[in-house]
CSV table of N, CA and C in Angstrom, one decimal:
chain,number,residue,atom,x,y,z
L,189,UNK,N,-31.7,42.0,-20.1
L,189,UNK,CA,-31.2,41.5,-18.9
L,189,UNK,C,-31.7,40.0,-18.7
L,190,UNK,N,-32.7,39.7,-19.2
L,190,UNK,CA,-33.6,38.4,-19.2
L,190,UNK,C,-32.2,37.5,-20.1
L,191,UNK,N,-32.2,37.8,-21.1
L,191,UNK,CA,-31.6,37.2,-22.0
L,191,UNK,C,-29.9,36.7,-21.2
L,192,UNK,N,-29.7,37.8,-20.6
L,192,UNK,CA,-28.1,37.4,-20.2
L,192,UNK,C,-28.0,36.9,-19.1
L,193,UNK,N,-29.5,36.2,-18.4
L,193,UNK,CA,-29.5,35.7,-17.4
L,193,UNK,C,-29.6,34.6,-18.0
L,194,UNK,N,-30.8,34.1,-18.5
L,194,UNK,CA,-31.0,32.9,-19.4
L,194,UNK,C,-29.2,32.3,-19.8
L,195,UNK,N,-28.3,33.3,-20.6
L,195,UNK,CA,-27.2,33.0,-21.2
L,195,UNK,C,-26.6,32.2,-20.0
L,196,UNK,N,-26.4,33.2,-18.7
L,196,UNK,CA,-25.7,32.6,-17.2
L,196,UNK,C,-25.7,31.2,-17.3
L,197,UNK,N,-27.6,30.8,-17.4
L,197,UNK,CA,-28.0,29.5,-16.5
L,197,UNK,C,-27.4,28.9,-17.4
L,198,UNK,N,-27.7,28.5,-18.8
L,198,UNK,CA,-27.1,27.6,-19.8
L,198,UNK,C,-26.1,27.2,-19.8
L,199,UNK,N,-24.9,28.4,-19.9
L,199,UNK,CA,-23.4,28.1,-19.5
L,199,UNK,C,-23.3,26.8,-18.1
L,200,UNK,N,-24.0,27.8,-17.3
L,200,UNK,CA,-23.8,26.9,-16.2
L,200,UNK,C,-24.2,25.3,-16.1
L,201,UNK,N,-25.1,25.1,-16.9
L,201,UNK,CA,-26.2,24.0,-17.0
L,201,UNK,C,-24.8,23.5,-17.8
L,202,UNK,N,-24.2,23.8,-19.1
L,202,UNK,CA,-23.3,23.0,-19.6
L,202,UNK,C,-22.0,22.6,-19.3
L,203,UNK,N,-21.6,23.9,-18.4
L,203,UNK,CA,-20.0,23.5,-17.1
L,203,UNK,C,-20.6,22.4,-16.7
L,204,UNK,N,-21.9,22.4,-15.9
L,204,UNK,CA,-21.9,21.2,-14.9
L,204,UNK,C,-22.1,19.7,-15.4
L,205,UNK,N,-22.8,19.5,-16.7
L,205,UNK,CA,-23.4,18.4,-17.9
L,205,UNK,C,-21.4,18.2,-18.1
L,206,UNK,N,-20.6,18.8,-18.3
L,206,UNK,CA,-19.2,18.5,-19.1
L,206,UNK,C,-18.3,18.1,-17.8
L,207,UNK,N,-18.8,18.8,-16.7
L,207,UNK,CA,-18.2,17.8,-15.2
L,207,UNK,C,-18.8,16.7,-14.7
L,208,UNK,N,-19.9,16.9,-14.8
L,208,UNK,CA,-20.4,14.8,-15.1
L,208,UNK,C,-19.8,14.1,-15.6
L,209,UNK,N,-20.0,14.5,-16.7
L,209,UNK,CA,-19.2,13.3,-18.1
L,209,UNK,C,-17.9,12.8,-17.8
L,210,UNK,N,-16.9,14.2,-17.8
L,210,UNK,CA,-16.4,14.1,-16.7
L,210,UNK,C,-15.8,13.0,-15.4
L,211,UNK,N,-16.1,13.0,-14.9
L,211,UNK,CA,-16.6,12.4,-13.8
L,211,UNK,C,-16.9,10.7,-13.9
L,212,UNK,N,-18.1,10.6,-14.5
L,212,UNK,CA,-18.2,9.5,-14.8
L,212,UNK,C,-17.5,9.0,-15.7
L,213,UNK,N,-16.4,9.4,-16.7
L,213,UNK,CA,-15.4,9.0,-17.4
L,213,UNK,C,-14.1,8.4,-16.1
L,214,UNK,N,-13.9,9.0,-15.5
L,214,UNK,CA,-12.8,8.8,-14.6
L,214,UNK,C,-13.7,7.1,-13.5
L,215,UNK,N,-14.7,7.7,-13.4
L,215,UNK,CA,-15.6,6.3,-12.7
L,215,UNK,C,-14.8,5.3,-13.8
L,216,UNK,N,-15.2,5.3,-14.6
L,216,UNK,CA,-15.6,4.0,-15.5
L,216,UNK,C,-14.1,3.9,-15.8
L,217,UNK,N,-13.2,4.5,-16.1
L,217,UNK,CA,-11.5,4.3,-15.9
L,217,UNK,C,-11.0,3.6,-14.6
L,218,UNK,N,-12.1,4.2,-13.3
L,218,UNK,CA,-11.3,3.0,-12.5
L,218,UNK,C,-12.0,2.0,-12.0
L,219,UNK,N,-12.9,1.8,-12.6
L,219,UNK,CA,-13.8,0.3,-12.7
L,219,UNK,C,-13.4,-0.5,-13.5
L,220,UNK,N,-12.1,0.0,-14.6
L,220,UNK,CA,-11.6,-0.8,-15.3
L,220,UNK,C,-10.9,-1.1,-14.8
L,221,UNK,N,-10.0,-0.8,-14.1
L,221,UNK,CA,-8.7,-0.9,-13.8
L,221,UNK,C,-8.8,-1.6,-12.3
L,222,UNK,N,-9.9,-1.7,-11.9
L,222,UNK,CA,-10.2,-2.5,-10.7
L,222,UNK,C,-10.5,-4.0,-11.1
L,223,UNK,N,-11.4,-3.9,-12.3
L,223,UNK,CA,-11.6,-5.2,-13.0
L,223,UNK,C,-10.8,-6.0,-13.5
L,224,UNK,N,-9.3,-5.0,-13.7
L,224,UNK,CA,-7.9,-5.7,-14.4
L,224,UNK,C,-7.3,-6.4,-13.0
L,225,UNK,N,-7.4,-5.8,-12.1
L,225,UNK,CA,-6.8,-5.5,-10.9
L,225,UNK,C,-6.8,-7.4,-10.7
L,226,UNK,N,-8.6,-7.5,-10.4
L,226,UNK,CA,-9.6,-8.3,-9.6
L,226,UNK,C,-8.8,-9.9,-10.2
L,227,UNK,N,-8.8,-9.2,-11.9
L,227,UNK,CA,-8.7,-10.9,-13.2
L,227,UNK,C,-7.0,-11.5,-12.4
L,228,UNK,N,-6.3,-10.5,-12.2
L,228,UNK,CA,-5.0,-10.7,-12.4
L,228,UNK,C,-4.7,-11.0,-11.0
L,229,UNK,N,-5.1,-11.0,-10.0
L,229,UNK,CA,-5.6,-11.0,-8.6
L,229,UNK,C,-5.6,-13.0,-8.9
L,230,UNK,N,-6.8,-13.1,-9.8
L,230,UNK,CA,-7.4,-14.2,-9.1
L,230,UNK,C,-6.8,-15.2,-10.0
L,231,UNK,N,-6.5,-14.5,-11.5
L,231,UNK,CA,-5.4,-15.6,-12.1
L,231,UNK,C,-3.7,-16.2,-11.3
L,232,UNK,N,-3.3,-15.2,-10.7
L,232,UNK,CA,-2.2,-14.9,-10.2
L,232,UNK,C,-2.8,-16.2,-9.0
L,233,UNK,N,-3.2,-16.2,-8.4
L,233,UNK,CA,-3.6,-17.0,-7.1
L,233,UNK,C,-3.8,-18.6,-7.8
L,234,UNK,N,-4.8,-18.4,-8.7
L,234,UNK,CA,-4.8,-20.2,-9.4
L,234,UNK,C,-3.6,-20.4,-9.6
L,235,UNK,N,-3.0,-20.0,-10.6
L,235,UNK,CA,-1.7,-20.3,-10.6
L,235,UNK,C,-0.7,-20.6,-9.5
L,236,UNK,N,-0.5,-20.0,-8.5
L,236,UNK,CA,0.5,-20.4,-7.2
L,236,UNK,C,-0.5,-22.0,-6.9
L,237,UNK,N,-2.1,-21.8,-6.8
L,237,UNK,CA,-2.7,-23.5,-6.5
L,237,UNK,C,-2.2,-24.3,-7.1
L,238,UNK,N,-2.2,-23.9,-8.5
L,238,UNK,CA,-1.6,-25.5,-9.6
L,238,UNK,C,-0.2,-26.0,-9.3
L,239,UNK,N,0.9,-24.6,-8.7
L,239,UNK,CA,2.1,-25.1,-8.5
L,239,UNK,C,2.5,-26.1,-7.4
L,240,UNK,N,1.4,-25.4,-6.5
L,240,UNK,CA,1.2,-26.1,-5.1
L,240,UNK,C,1.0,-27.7,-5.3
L,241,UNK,N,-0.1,-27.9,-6.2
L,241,UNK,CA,-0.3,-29.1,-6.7
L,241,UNK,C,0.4,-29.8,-7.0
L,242,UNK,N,1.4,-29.6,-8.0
L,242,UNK,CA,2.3,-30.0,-9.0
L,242,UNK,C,3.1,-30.8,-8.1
L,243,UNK,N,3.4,-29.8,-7.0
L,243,UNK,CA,4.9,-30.2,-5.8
L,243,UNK,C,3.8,-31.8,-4.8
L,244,UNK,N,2.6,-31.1,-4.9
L,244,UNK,CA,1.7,-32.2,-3.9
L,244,UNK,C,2.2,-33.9,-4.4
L,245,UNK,N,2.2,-33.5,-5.9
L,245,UNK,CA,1.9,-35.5,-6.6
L,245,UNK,C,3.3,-35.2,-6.6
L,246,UNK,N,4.3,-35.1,-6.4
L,246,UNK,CA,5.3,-35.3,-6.4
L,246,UNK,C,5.8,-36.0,-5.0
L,247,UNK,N,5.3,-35.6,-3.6
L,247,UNK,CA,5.7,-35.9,-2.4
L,247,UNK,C,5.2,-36.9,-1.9
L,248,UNK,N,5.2,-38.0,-1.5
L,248,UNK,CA,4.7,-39.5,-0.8
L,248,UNK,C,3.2,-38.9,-0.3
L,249,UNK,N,2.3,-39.9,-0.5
L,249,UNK,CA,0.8,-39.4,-0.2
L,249,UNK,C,0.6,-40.0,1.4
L,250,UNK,N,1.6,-40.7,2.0
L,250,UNK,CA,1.8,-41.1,3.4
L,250,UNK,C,2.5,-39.9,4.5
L,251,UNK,N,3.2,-38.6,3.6
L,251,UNK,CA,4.3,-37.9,4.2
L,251,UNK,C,3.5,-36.6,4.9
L,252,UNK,N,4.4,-36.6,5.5
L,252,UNK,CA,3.7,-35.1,6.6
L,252,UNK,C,3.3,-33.9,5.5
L,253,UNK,N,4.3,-33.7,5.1
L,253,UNK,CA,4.3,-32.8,3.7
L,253,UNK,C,3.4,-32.8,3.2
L,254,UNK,N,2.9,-34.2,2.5
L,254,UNK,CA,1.9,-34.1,1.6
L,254,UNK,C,0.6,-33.9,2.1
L,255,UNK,N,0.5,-34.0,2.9
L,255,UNK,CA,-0.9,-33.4,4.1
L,255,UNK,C,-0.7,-32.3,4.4
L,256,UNK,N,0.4,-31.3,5.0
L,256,UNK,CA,0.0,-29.9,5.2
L,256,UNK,C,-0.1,-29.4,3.7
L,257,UNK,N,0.3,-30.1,2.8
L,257,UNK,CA,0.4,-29.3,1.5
L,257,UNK,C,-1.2,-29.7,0.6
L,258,UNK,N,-1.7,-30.6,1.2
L,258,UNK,CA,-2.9,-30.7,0.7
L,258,UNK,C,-4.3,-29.9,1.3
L,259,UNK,N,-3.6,-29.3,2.8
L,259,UNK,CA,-4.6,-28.8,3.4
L,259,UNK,C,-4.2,-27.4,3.5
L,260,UNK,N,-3.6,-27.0,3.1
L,260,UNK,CA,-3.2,-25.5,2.5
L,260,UNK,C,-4.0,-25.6,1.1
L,261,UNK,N,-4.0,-26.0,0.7
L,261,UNK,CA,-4.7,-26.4,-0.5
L,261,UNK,C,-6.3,-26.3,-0.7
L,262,UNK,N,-6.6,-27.1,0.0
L,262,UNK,CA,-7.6,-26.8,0.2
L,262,UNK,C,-8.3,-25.5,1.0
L,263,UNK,N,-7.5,-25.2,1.8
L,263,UNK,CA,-7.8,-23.8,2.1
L,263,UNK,C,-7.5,-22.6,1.2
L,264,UNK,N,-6.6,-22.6,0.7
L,264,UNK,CA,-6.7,-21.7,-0.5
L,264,UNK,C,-7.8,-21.7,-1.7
L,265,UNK,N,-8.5,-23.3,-1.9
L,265,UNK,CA,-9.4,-23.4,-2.8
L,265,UNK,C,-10.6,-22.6,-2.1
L,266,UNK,N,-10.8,-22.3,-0.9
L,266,UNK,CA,-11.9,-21.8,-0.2
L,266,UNK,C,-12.1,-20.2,-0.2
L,267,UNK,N,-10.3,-20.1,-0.4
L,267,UNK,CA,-10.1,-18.2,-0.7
L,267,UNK,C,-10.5,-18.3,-2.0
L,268,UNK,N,-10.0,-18.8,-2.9
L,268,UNK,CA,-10.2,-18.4,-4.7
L,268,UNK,C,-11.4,-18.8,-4.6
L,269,UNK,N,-12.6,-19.4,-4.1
L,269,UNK,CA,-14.2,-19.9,-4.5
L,269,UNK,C,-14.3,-18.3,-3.8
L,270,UNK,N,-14.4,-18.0,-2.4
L,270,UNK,CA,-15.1,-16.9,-1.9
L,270,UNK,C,-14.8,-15.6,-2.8
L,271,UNK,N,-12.7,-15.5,-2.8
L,271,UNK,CA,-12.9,-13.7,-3.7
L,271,UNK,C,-13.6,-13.9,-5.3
L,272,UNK,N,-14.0,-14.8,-5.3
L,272,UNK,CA,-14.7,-15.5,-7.0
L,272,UNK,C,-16.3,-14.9,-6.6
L,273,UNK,N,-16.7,-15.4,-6.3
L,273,UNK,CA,-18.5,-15.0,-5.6
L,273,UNK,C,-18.1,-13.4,-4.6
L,274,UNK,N,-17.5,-12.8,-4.1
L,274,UNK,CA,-17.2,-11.8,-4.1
L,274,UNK,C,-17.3,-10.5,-4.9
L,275,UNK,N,-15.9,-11.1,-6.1
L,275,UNK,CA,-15.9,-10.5,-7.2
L,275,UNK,C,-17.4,-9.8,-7.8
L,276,UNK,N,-17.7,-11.3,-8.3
L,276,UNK,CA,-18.8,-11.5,-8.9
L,276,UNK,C,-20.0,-10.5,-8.6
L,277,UNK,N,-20.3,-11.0,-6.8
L,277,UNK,CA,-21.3,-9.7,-6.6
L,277,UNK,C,-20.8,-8.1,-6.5
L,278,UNK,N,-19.8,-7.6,-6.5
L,278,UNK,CA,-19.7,-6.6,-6.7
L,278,UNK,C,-19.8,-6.3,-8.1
L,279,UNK,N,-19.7,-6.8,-8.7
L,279,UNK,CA,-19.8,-6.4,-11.0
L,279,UNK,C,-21.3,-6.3,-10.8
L,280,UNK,N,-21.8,-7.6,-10.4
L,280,UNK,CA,-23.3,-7.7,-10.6
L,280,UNK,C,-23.4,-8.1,-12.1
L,281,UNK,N,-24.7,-9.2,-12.4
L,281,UNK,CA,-25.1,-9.2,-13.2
L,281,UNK,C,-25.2,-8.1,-14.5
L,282,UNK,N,-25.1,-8.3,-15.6
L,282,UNK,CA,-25.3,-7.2,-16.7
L,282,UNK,C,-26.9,-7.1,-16.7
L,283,UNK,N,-27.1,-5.7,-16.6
L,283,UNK,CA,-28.5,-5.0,-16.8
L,283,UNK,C,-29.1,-5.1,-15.0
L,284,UNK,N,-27.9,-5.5,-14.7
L,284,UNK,CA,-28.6,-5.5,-12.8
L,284,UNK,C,-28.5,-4.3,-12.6
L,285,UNK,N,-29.5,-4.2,-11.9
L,285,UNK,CA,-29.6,-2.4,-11.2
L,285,UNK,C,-28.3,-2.0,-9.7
L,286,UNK,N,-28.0,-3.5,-9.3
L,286,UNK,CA,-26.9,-3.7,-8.2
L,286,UNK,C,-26.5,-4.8,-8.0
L,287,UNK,N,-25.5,-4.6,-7.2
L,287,UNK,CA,-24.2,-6.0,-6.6
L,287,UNK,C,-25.8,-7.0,-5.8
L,288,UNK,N,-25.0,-8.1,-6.2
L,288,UNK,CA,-26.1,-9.0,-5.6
L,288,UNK,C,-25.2,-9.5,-4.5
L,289,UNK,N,-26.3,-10.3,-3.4
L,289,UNK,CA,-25.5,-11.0,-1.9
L,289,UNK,C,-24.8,-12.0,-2.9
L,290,UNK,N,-23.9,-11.9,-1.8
L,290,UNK,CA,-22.8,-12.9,-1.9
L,290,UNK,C,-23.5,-14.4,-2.1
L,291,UNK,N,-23.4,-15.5,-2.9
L,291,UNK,CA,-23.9,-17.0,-3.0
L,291,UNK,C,-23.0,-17.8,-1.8
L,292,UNK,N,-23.7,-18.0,-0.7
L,292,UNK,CA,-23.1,-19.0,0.6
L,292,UNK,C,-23.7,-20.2,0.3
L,293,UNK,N,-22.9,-21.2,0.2
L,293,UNK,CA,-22.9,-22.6,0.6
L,293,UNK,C,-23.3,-23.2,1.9
């Protein structure tokens, strides 16, 4: 009886060790896929900046245009610095134990 109790706990001890793994397999699948998410996020965004740019030296540096288009600009440079240091603390350093505060200027 000892013995087929002992057998019980083991089984059980190894169901639960094989739903971990488990588990943290599917973690670490959507950590990836959050990390793809994050790159393509913030590549996607520089890129509309540079275009933004491109159209800026093109337009009279005296024109209404070229001023809301510069200050859109710069405000978007303020979104891609923050979700950048955002990002950042959420990954956290490699071998960090956790997400570090955000770096405020």
């Amino acid at each position: 009886m000892l013995l087929l109790s002992g057998c019980l706990v083991l089984a059980c001890l190894l169901r639960a060790r094989r739903r971990h793994r488990r588990q943290l397999a599917r973690m670490a699948e959507r950590e990836r896929a959050a990390l793809i998410l994050q790159d393509t996020l913030l590549q996607n965004l520089q890129g509309l900046i540079l275009r933004f740019q491109g159209v800026s030296h093109r337009l009279p540096e005296d024109s209404a245009e070229h001023a809301t288009i510069e200050a859109i600009l710069d405000q978007a440079d303020e979104v891609l610095a923050d979700a950048r240091d955002r990002m950042l603390t959420l990954r956290g350093a490699p071998g960090d134990d956790g997400p570090r505060p955000p770096n405020r200027a």
